[in-house]
């Protein structure tokens, strides 16, 4: 027995230990999950700077790898891929995409962000056709998912690829399609403006320079309104370029200088500032303006070094090499130095288009090594063509699989259509039978409801007739008590007074007043039948004479929604009893009756211009006494103030 108890205790302890351990592990896992998304959110904060953003994004990757949740690992890597694209770090982007591919096709095959980022990576490697295939795949997946914002964003990438493929009309159509996704509700203003910039480039390539300039000006106005520093600079830079080819050479330097004066451009976007400064120096050189050309090139290069942007550096070195080669007198040594350094940097950042330009330029200026550079140019160009071929084949595999899937889907669709028609026919037949049964049941239910309604209506009408009969009987009894019994008692009282039976006369008067008060209470009509306001007005009308006026105020605007039936009865009886007493005893010619609502109380003040009485010595009648008690039970107030030869003020109030 003892052994069993000990075993049970140990078993319970074991279960509790497992439960606590499991609970702690789940809590820790949930915290780590939250940490991944915390670091992803932090990595998107531009204010922290690229290095901090990258550090946070890498932390998110490390934690997701520890948790071994594939969807989380994908999210973390797609996040850092987005960061690398934003900062033009395309070598790092390629490495991240390679990591994603290592997860297996199942991880990325339906992920439209992955195909968009892959397209951007391929485009930077000058693999335009393959990039175009990826962007189309991304958009197809976005359409399937119904993600309108993504479809608008990826339309920019598709249109840019079409522009590079010289498919200008197609590009325009894609841009307009993208704007249709984004402009309603002004979703993603950055990409809306980018699409308009791309449309301007499209017009430029079609030699519609005027339309291109108008579009760039439109984007600039929007950028000023939105206080978008980078967009303003970008629009002005492109305006300068378009103006040069549009024959507006005076505007070229004007737009560049205006862009360089944009507030905080140098601090916020040093890369773009250095590029614009290099463009200004190059434009001044082409226009024959020798002022500050070298100073501008040198400043642009120093900013490029500080911002650690080698793509800008190779661009500036190419410009400087061109400058020293074309200037008079020519400085070939300096030209070769900058051209070779531009080549070295472009190879370092794997910028194939820049590398080809630099090799072509060196073939022209370096006579001794011209053949070497020409061979290098051919080798790289052939390598790119070969890469395009293999990548295109790979992309064709994607297109083939997509096409094959579409054909299979079409065959299945046709087969399903036949089966669906048969199913629909049977379904419709079943629905018709079901509806017939439902209609029959509904008809029977309506008949039953109609019968019950008639029955209940008849019963209700009978009850209503009975209630009306009782109401009339009650009112008739009240009137008889008031007229017949009370009048008879008054005659008895008068007879007793004549015969000096004063004690009996007083008691008879009290009984008469009691009966009269009771009569007044039971002769109040139901407020559902005749409203409170109507009964008050009828009461006033019944007492008015040529030499006796009643002035009623505040009743029409009185809010009685919160006033209960007993409170209405008390107010009505109070008003009626006060008017009766005034008529009987006060010799008044005017009564003022004022209704109001104040501090959650319904109040009536009745003032007469009668002879008044001494409130200390005057005995209250039974009617007033009963009404006072009724009002006090309802937690109301009943006050009488009177002065001889001035009049009487009666205040009645009930709370709600």
XYZ file of C-alpha atoms in Angstrom:
656
model
C 0.000 0.000 0.000
C 2.800 2.402 0.976
C 4.735 1.429 -2.176
C 1.726 2.357 -4.352
C 1.375 5.753 -2.681
C 5.087 6.536 -3.137
C 4.901 5.463 -6.797
C 1.843 7.709 -7.347
C 3.597 10.691 -5.735
C 6.713 10.245 -7.905
C 4.544 9.876 -11.017
C 2.702 13.142 -10.241
C 6.037 14.928 -9.632
C 7.362 13.556 -12.944
C 4.283 14.820 -14.837
C 4.529 18.284 -13.221
C 8.248 18.495 -14.100
C 7.562 17.600 -17.751
C 4.688 20.098 -17.919
C 6.750 22.928 -16.389
C 9.688 22.158 -18.689
C 7.439 22.055 -21.752
C 5.743 25.304 -20.697
C 9.107 27.050 -20.220
C 10.354 25.764 -23.586
C 7.177 27.026 -25.329
C 7.528 30.425 -23.609
C 11.173 30.648 -24.724
C 10.252 29.626 -28.276
C 7.513 32.272 -28.442
C 9.967 34.915 -27.227
C 12.456 33.908 -29.919
C 9.692 34.098 -32.551
C 8.854 37.617 -31.370
C 12.568 38.497 -31.479
C 12.824 37.547 -35.169
C 10.046 39.955 -36.149
C 11.372 42.600 -33.737
C 14.766 42.592 -35.504
C 13.067 42.518 -38.930
C 11.057 45.633 -37.983
C 14.187 47.391 -36.636
C 16.122 46.603 -39.816
C 13.523 48.602 -41.791
C 14.179 51.819 -39.808
C 16.237 54.051 -42.154
C 17.107 56.417 -39.300
C 19.390 53.778 -37.704
C 21.694 53.591 -40.735
C 22.703 50.724 -43.028
C 25.206 49.055 -40.675
C 22.712 48.841 -37.791
C 19.954 47.710 -40.201
C 22.217 44.965 -41.557
C 23.217 43.860 -38.041
C 19.537 43.564 -37.002
C 18.624 41.699 -40.206
C 21.468 39.199 -39.616
C 20.292 38.684 -36.008
C 16.827 37.815 -37.361
C 18.447 35.245 -39.699
C 20.518 33.685 -36.865
C 17.467 33.257 -34.590
C 15.308 31.864 -37.437
C 18.077 29.331 -38.256
C 18.179 28.290 -34.595
C 14.395 27.755 -34.565
C 14.603 25.779 -37.848
C 11.241 27.091 -39.097
C 11.487 27.299 -42.904
C 8.844 30.023 -43.343
C 10.621 32.152 -40.728
C 14.023 31.571 -42.358
C 12.542 32.687 -45.696
C 11.027 35.855 -44.159
C 14.335 36.780 -42.497
C 16.337 36.299 -45.720
C 13.805 38.092 -47.925
C 13.995 40.984 -45.463
C 17.786 41.325 -45.796
C 17.475 40.875 -49.587
C 15.168 43.898 -49.637
C 17.734 45.837 -47.578
C 20.555 44.951 -50.017
C 18.438 46.058 -53.001
C 17.650 49.369 -51.283
C 21.406 49.931 -50.749
C 22.518 48.559 -54.164
C 24.461 45.674 -52.570
C 23.911 43.221 -55.429
C 26.793 40.843 -54.650
C 25.355 40.267 -51.162
C 21.882 39.940 -52.729
C 23.089 37.080 -54.951
C 24.508 35.267 -51.901
C 21.206 35.560 -50.003
C 19.241 34.232 -52.996
C 21.676 31.308 -53.214
C 20.952 30.525 -49.534
C 17.202 30.563 -50.242
C 17.683 28.181 -53.183
C 19.522 25.794 -50.832
C 16.240 25.328 -48.899
C 14.807 23.495 -51.916
C 12.237 24.457 -54.551
C 9.301 23.913 -52.185
C 10.477 26.853 -50.081
C 10.387 29.465 -52.859
C 8.410 28.150 -55.848
C 5.215 30.068 -54.921
C 6.930 33.081 -53.313
C 6.531 36.145 -55.540
C 8.997 38.247 -53.507
C 11.745 35.686 -54.229
C 11.192 35.850 -58.006
C 11.136 39.660 -57.928
C 14.441 39.816 -56.027
C 15.958 37.173 -58.348
C 14.884 39.275 -61.338
C 16.579 42.367 -59.875
C 19.775 40.363 -59.274
C 19.790 39.004 -62.852
C 19.082 42.448 -64.307
C 22.138 43.863 -62.523
C 24.181 41.078 -64.158
C 22.900 42.361 -67.540
C 20.806 39.181 -67.963
C 17.816 41.191 -69.146
C 15.740 38.401 -70.707
C 16.104 36.113 -67.686
C 15.263 38.970 -65.337
C 12.169 39.695 -67.433
C 11.022 36.056 -67.091
C 11.425 36.233 -63.296
C 9.463 39.476 -63.043
C 6.630 38.013 -65.145
C 6.601 34.920 -62.916
C 6.468 37.138 -59.805
C 3.562 39.146 -61.236
C 1.653 35.975 -62.202
C 1.980 34.721 -58.607
C 0.942 38.148 -57.294
C -2.185 38.134 -59.477
C -2.986 34.616 -58.268
C -2.674 35.747 -54.638
C -4.732 38.894 -55.334
C -2.019 41.198 -53.924
C -2.775 44.463 -55.754
C 0.027 46.446 -54.064
C 2.684 43.881 -55.019
C 1.296 43.723 -58.582
C 1.687 47.489 -58.852
C 5.243 47.348 -57.462
C 6.410 44.460 -59.695
C 4.877 46.215 -62.728
C 7.744 48.709 -62.334
C 10.308 45.879 -62.644
C 8.509 44.290 -65.616
C 8.244 47.650 -67.417
C 11.921 48.439 -66.759
C 12.916 45.080 -68.303
C 10.685 45.765 -71.309
C 12.365 49.163 -71.654
C 15.808 47.493 -71.661
C 14.497 45.058 -74.306
C 13.395 48.117 -76.380
C 9.733 47.030 -76.145
C 8.539 50.586 -75.524
C 4.815 50.203 -76.249
C 4.696 47.106 -74.065
C 6.503 48.998 -71.298
C 3.974 51.864 -71.470
C 1.093 49.399 -71.200
C 2.704 47.728 -68.158
C 3.317 51.114 -66.483
C -0.337 52.152 -66.936
C -1.417 48.754 -65.590
C 0.815 49.266 -62.537
C -0.616 52.742 -61.906
C -4.142 51.274 -62.022
C -3.130 48.989 -59.145
C -1.474 51.701 -57.025
C -3.114 55.089 -57.692
C -6.553 54.307 -56.114
C -5.974 55.147 -52.448
C -2.416 56.380 -53.233
C -0.855 53.053 -52.228
C 2.974 53.000 -52.319
C 3.589 56.655 -53.428
C 7.297 55.808 -53.932
C 6.473 53.302 -56.689
C 3.763 55.537 -58.192
C 6.421 58.217 -58.698
C 8.924 55.601 -59.942
C 6.404 54.425 -62.553
C 5.950 58.008 -63.782
C 9.755 58.394 -63.943
C 9.921 55.182 -65.980
C 7.161 56.435 -68.278
C 9.231 59.587 -68.857
C 12.260 57.393 -69.729
C 10.054 55.425 -72.115
C 9.001 58.642 -73.879
C 12.665 59.707 -74.041
C 13.712 56.417 -75.693
C 10.923 56.918 -78.254
C 12.439 60.389 -78.932
C 9.366 62.189 -77.566
C 11.641 64.515 -75.560
C 8.948 67.129 -74.858
C 6.608 64.546 -73.281
C 9.549 63.154 -71.295
C 10.428 66.600 -69.887
C 6.761 67.296 -68.995
C 6.552 64.007 -67.057
C 9.798 64.684 -65.163
C 8.478 68.158 -64.249
C 5.246 66.583 -63.002
C 7.219 64.165 -60.792
C 9.331 67.074 -59.479
C 6.191 69.034 -58.474
C 4.843 65.965 -56.647
C 8.223 65.499 -54.924
C 8.215 69.132 -53.714
C 4.669 68.694 -52.388
C 5.624 65.445 -50.608
C 8.985 66.926 -49.440
C 10.766 63.906 -50.946
C 14.427 64.985 -51.160
C 15.689 62.036 -53.226
C 12.799 62.160 -55.692
C 13.344 65.912 -56.248
C 17.041 65.310 -56.985
C 16.307 62.330 -59.239
C 13.717 64.282 -61.244
C 16.084 67.252 -61.695
C 18.970 64.951 -62.707
C 16.775 63.342 -65.392
C 15.457 66.751 -66.488
C 19.069 67.794 -67.067
C 19.741 64.674 -69.163
C 16.537 65.055 -71.238
C 17.163 68.785 -71.742
C 20.632 68.049 -73.172
C 19.208 65.768 -75.870
C 16.189 68.029 -76.353
C 18.403 70.908 -77.417
C 17.738 72.923 -74.222
C 21.430 73.144 -73.323
C 20.975 76.218 -71.099
C 18.753 74.147 -68.797
C 21.228 71.272 -68.323
C 23.524 72.965 -65.803
C 20.586 74.915 -64.268
C 18.758 71.705 -63.258
C 21.927 70.078 -61.867
C 22.847 73.151 -59.788
C 19.250 73.389 -58.541
C 19.364 69.719 -57.513
C 22.659 70.124 -55.645
C 21.107 73.004 -53.626
C 18.280 70.814 -52.304
C 18.279 70.996 -48.513
C 19.992 68.061 -46.732
C 20.615 66.133 -49.990
C 24.346 65.830 -49.258
C 23.765 64.626 -45.671
C 20.861 62.261 -46.357
C 21.830 60.889 -49.784
C 25.602 61.377 -50.272
C 25.723 58.765 -53.072
C 23.209 60.641 -55.212
C 24.795 63.997 -54.361
C 28.238 62.783 -55.530
C 26.716 61.394 -58.750
C 24.965 64.722 -59.508
C 28.156 66.633 -58.745
C 30.085 64.418 -61.194
C 27.332 64.992 -63.791
C 27.673 68.758 -63.255
C 31.444 68.584 -63.775
C 31.006 66.481 -66.936
C 28.304 68.850 -68.281
C 30.512 71.890 -67.624
C 33.353 70.170 -69.490
C 31.130 69.352 -72.480
C 29.885 72.954 -72.563
C 33.447 74.312 -72.407
C 33.098 75.757 -68.898
C 36.416 75.100 -67.181
C 35.419 76.458 -63.745
C 35.748 74.007 -60.828
C 35.556 70.864 -62.991
C 38.377 69.057 -61.195
C 37.262 70.396 -57.799
C 33.775 68.979 -58.397
C 35.164 65.602 -59.539
C 37.450 65.408 -56.493
C 34.672 66.347 -54.045
C 32.313 63.815 -55.634
C 34.978 61.088 -55.340
C 35.681 61.895 -51.664
C 31.961 61.695 -50.847
C 31.798 58.355 -52.695
C 34.651 57.000 -50.551
C 32.975 58.202 -47.331
C 29.666 56.588 -48.322
C 31.514 53.361 -49.276
C 29.764 53.277 -52.661
C 32.097 51.735 -55.246
C 29.505 51.821 -58.034
C 29.576 55.628 -57.870
C 33.385 55.621 -57.644
C 33.805 53.642 -60.886
C 31.351 56.049 -62.548
C 33.356 59.125 -61.377
C 36.734 57.626 -62.318
C 35.427 56.917 -65.823
C 34.354 60.579 -66.101
C 37.774 61.792 -64.886
C 39.597 59.512 -67.316
C 37.426 60.875 -70.133
C 38.098 64.453 -68.960
C 41.920 64.099 -68.958
C 41.847 62.319 -72.339
C 39.632 64.877 -74.116
C 40.954 68.104 -72.545
C 43.560 70.192 -74.236
C 46.387 69.619 -73.707
C 45.688 65.897 -73.218
C 46.986 64.312 -69.985
C 47.181 60.653 -71.011
C 48.941 59.424 -67.879
C 46.191 60.765 -65.608
C 43.518 59.511 -68.006
C 44.973 55.980 -67.915
C 45.259 56.072 -64.119
C 41.577 56.907 -63.620
C 40.356 54.579 -66.400
C 42.303 51.620 -64.957
C 41.062 52.359 -61.443
C 37.500 52.571 -62.782
C 37.987 49.123 -64.370
C 39.400 47.681 -61.146
C 36.472 48.984 -59.076
C 33.805 47.855 -61.585
C 35.280 44.341 -61.521
C 35.307 44.433 -57.717
C 31.586 45.221 -57.512
C 30.779 42.830 -60.418
C 29.185 45.637 -62.454
C 29.360 44.030 -65.896
C 27.953 46.968 -67.858
C 30.496 49.369 -66.258
C 33.315 46.869 -66.824
C 32.464 46.640 -70.530
C 32.405 50.461 -70.840
C 35.756 50.777 -69.046
C 37.390 48.067 -71.212
C 36.101 49.740 -74.377
C 37.463 53.114 -73.232
C 40.884 51.616 -72.357
C 41.005 49.922 -75.775
C 40.735 53.423 -77.255
C 43.228 55.298 -75.044
C 45.894 52.675 -74.140
C 47.622 51.956 -77.444
C 50.206 49.611 -75.903
C 47.618 47.364 -74.223
C 44.766 47.974 -76.637
C 44.735 44.359 -77.843
C 44.737 43.023 -74.269
C 41.725 45.151 -73.350
C 39.938 44.258 -76.583
C 40.382 40.537 -75.814
C 39.177 41.088 -72.242
C 36.148 42.958 -73.610
C 35.352 40.100 -76.034
C 35.856 37.462 -73.340
C 33.507 39.209 -70.893
C 30.938 39.896 -73.589
C 31.027 36.251 -74.748
C 30.857 35.109 -71.128
C 27.787 37.260 -70.597
C 26.200 35.906 -73.784
C 26.946 32.372 -72.593
C 25.539 33.170 -69.161
C 22.489 34.676 -70.795
C 22.079 31.489 -72.829
C 22.321 29.168 -69.805
C 20.229 31.400 -67.583
C 17.701 31.814 -70.360
C 17.520 28.016 -70.678
C 16.948 27.822 -66.931
C 14.249 30.483 -67.184
C 12.783 28.663 -70.186
C 12.454 25.663 -67.867
C 10.351 27.839 -65.582
C 8.303 29.032 -68.573
C 7.959 25.451 -69.865
C 6.780 24.185 -66.485
C 4.357 27.099 -66.241
C 3.034 26.436 -69.768
C 2.786 22.697 -69.097
C 0.902 23.384 -65.895
C -1.438 25.736 -67.741
C -2.166 23.058 -70.384
C -2.818 20.455 -67.690
C -5.074 22.922 -65.914
C -6.979 23.618 -69.154
C -7.526 19.862 -69.756
C -8.641 19.391 -66.170
C -10.830 22.462 -66.482
C -12.622 21.045 -69.553
C -13.080 17.662 -67.876
C -14.335 19.333 -64.725
C -16.671 21.502 -66.809
C -18.446 18.401 -68.193
C -18.658 16.833 -64.742
C -19.775 20.114 -63.270
C -22.629 20.413 -65.790
C -23.856 16.931 -64.834
C -23.476 17.781 -61.170
C -25.247 21.125 -61.657
C -28.168 19.366 -63.406
C -28.551 16.888 -60.538
C -28.048 19.653 -58.058
C -30.725 21.808 -59.729
C -33.141 18.858 -59.762
C -32.478 18.279 -56.078
C -32.879 21.990 -55.391
C -36.230 22.071 -57.250
C -37.531 19.116 -55.193
C -36.193 20.652 -51.991
C -37.709 24.050 -52.823
C -41.060 22.398 -53.558
C -41.013 20.704 -50.134
C -39.921 23.954 -48.466
C -42.656 25.892 -50.323
C -45.287 23.368 -49.176
C -44.059 23.531 -45.582
C -43.915 27.317 -45.788
C -47.487 27.457 -47.122
C -48.670 25.242 -44.262
C -46.719 27.361 -41.773
C -48.296 30.555 -43.170
C -51.789 29.027 -42.864
C -51.037 28.003 -39.276
C -49.609 31.435 -38.449
C -52.639 33.110 -40.037
C -54.996 30.937 -37.994
C -53.053 31.650 -34.772
C -52.927 35.357 -35.629
C -56.690 35.534 -36.139
C -57.210 33.608 -32.938
C -54.869 35.850 -30.934
C -56.316 38.970 -32.602
C -59.864 37.937 -31.623
C -58.697 37.204 -28.081
C -56.873 40.555 -27.907
C -59.896 42.460 -29.221
C -62.101 40.771 -26.615
C -59.644 41.685 -23.852
C -59.514 45.241 -25.206
C -63.306 45.511 -25.161
C -63.353 44.205 -21.574
C -60.667 46.726 -20.601
C -62.622 49.570 -22.235
C -65.811 48.494 -20.428
C -63.925 48.402 -17.092
C -62.390 51.805 -17.867
C -65.817 53.296 -18.600
C -67.255 51.693 -15.446
C -64.381 53.137 -13.390
C -64.885 56.609 -14.854
C -68.669 56.348 -14.334
C -68.198 55.323 -10.678
C -65.790 58.223 -10.190
C -68.199 60.725 -11.704
C -71.108 59.404 -9.595
C -69.023 59.614 -6.435
C -67.991 63.164 -7.340
C -71.375 64.422 -8.416
C -74.025 62.389 -6.606
C -72.484 61.211 -3.316
C -70.301 64.270 -2.681
C -73.164 66.654 -3.573
C -75.548 64.783 -1.266
C -73.031 64.970 1.597
C -72.627 68.716 1.039
C -76.407 69.166 1.416
C -76.320 67.035 4.585
C -73.498 69.209 5.918
C -75.487 72.377 5.180
C -78.530 70.906 6.948
C -76.429 69.995 10.006
C -74.950 73.521 10.134
C -78.459 74.989 10.085
C -79.441 72.706 12.990
C -76.263 73.652 14.907
C -74.830 70.115 14.645
C -71.328 71.537 14.008
C -69.323 68.446 15.003
C -71.302 66.229 12.649
C -71.112 68.944 9.970
C -67.281 68.995 10.161
C -67.068 65.203 9.986
C -69.500 65.183 7.056
C -67.340 67.790 5.269
C -64.263 65.611 5.787
C -66.046 62.557 4.374
C -67.257 64.684 1.439
C -63.715 65.883 0.694
C -62.374 62.323 0.997
C -64.953 61.004 -1.460
C -64.321 63.929 -3.804
C -60.540 63.267 -3.703
C -61.070 59.554 -4.327
C -63.422 60.440 -7.189
C -60.762 62.636 -8.792
C -58.160 59.862 -8.594
C -60.282 57.214 -10.258
C -61.538 59.575 -12.980
C -58.018 60.076 -14.432
C -58.018 58.618 -17.908
C -55.337 56.140 -18.952
C -52.351 58.069 -20.321
C -51.990 55.513 -23.134
C -55.492 56.468 -24.315
C -55.287 60.239 -23.675
C -51.790 61.661 -23.165
C -50.723 63.586 -20.082
C -50.342 66.821 -22.038
C -53.793 66.475 -23.615
C -55.441 65.791 -20.231
C -53.751 68.867 -18.711
C -54.953 71.034 -21.622
C -58.500 69.634 -21.324
C -58.428 70.378 -17.569
C -57.374 73.992 -18.192
C -60.051 74.464 -20.853
C -62.766 73.123 -18.516
C -62.012 75.787 -15.856
C -61.539 78.857 -18.074
C -64.252 81.570 -17.951
C -64.545 85.206 -19.013
C -63.556 86.486 -15.553
C -61.110 83.652 -14.767
C -58.029 82.929 -16.905
C -55.420 80.157 -16.797
C -51.984 80.819 -18.390
C -50.169 77.563 -19.345
C -46.432 77.544 -20.256
C -43.713 74.941 -20.899
C -46.044 71.977 -21.425
C -45.558 71.565 -25.200
C -41.742 71.321 -24.905
C -41.788 69.140 -21.800
C -39.744 65.901 -22.150
C -41.732 63.187 -20.299
C -39.897 60.129 -21.663
C -38.300 59.378 -18.281
C -41.368 60.337 -16.192
C -43.260 57.271 -14.943
C -47.066 56.788 -14.989
C -47.398 57.165 -11.156
C -45.398 60.417 -11.378
C -47.651 61.713 -14.190
C -50.741 60.819 -12.121
C -49.338 62.659 -9.082
C -48.567 65.772 -11.161
C -51.997 65.753 -12.791
C -53.866 65.345 -9.480
C -51.709 68.048 -7.875
C -52.508 70.519 -10.655
C -56.229 69.679 -10.601
C -56.542 69.874 -6.781
C -54.668 73.203 -6.700
C -56.907 74.705 -9.409
C -60.043 73.469 -7.587
C -58.921 74.961 -4.242
C -58.100 78.258 -5.954
C -61.531 78.363 -7.625
C -63.299 77.487 -4.341
C -61.438 79.635 -1.820
C -59.057 82.187 -3.357
C -61.296 84.576 -5.360
C -58.498 84.680 -7.989
C -58.871 85.945 -11.564
C -55.619 84.463 -12.962
C -53.675 81.240 -12.481
C -50.230 80.771 -14.057
C -49.094 77.178 -14.591
C -45.440 76.650 -15.643
C -43.970 73.195 -16.458
C -40.196 72.596 -16.629
C -37.474 69.969 -16.300
C -34.560 70.868 -14.028
C -31.812 68.697 -12.514
C -33.524 65.408 -13.449
C -36.870 66.582 -12.037
C -40.192 67.297 -13.725
C -41.532 70.417 -12.020
C -44.756 72.462 -12.104
C -45.236 75.855 -10.414
C -48.836 77.120 -9.976
C -49.260 80.805 -9.059
C -52.556 82.627 -8.418
C -53.428 86.261 -7.646
C -56.042 85.347 -5.026
C -56.447 86.544 -1.446
C -53.973 84.054 0.007
C -54.000 82.542 3.487
C -51.876 82.056 6.583
C -50.008 78.780 5.939
C -49.391 78.290 9.687
C -53.047 78.386 10.675
C -54.783 77.117 7.569
C -55.756 73.455 7.697
C -54.926 71.517 4.528
C -57.822 69.771 2.877
C -57.963 66.000 2.563
C -57.389 66.245 -1.204
C -54.161 68.211 -0.820
C -53.057 66.000 2.063
C -53.512 62.838 -0.055
C -51.646 64.378 -2.977
C -48.771 65.494 -0.699
C -48.450 61.941 0.656
C -48.582 60.464 -2.866
C -45.802 62.826 -4.083
C -43.599 62.227 -1.031
C -43.880 58.456 -1.601
C -42.507 59.080 -5.083
C -39.582 61.003 -3.470
C -40.922 64.253 -4.866
C -41.566 67.702 -3.328
C -44.842 69.527 -2.571
C -44.499 73.122 -1.283
C -47.130 75.835 -0.698
C -46.226 79.500 -0.131
C -49.005 82.050 0.465
C -49.343 85.661 1.581
C -52.571 87.441 2.487
C -53.952 89.648 -0.299
C -51.019 88.675 -2.621
C -51.662 85.093 -3.654
C -50.428 81.543 -3.410
C -47.527 79.642 -5.051
C -47.699 75.853 -5.202
C -44.589 73.905 -6.302
C -44.772 70.217 -7.219
C -41.767 68.205 -8.485
C -41.017 64.535 -9.072
C -37.587 63.055 -9.859
C -36.566 60.523 -12.536
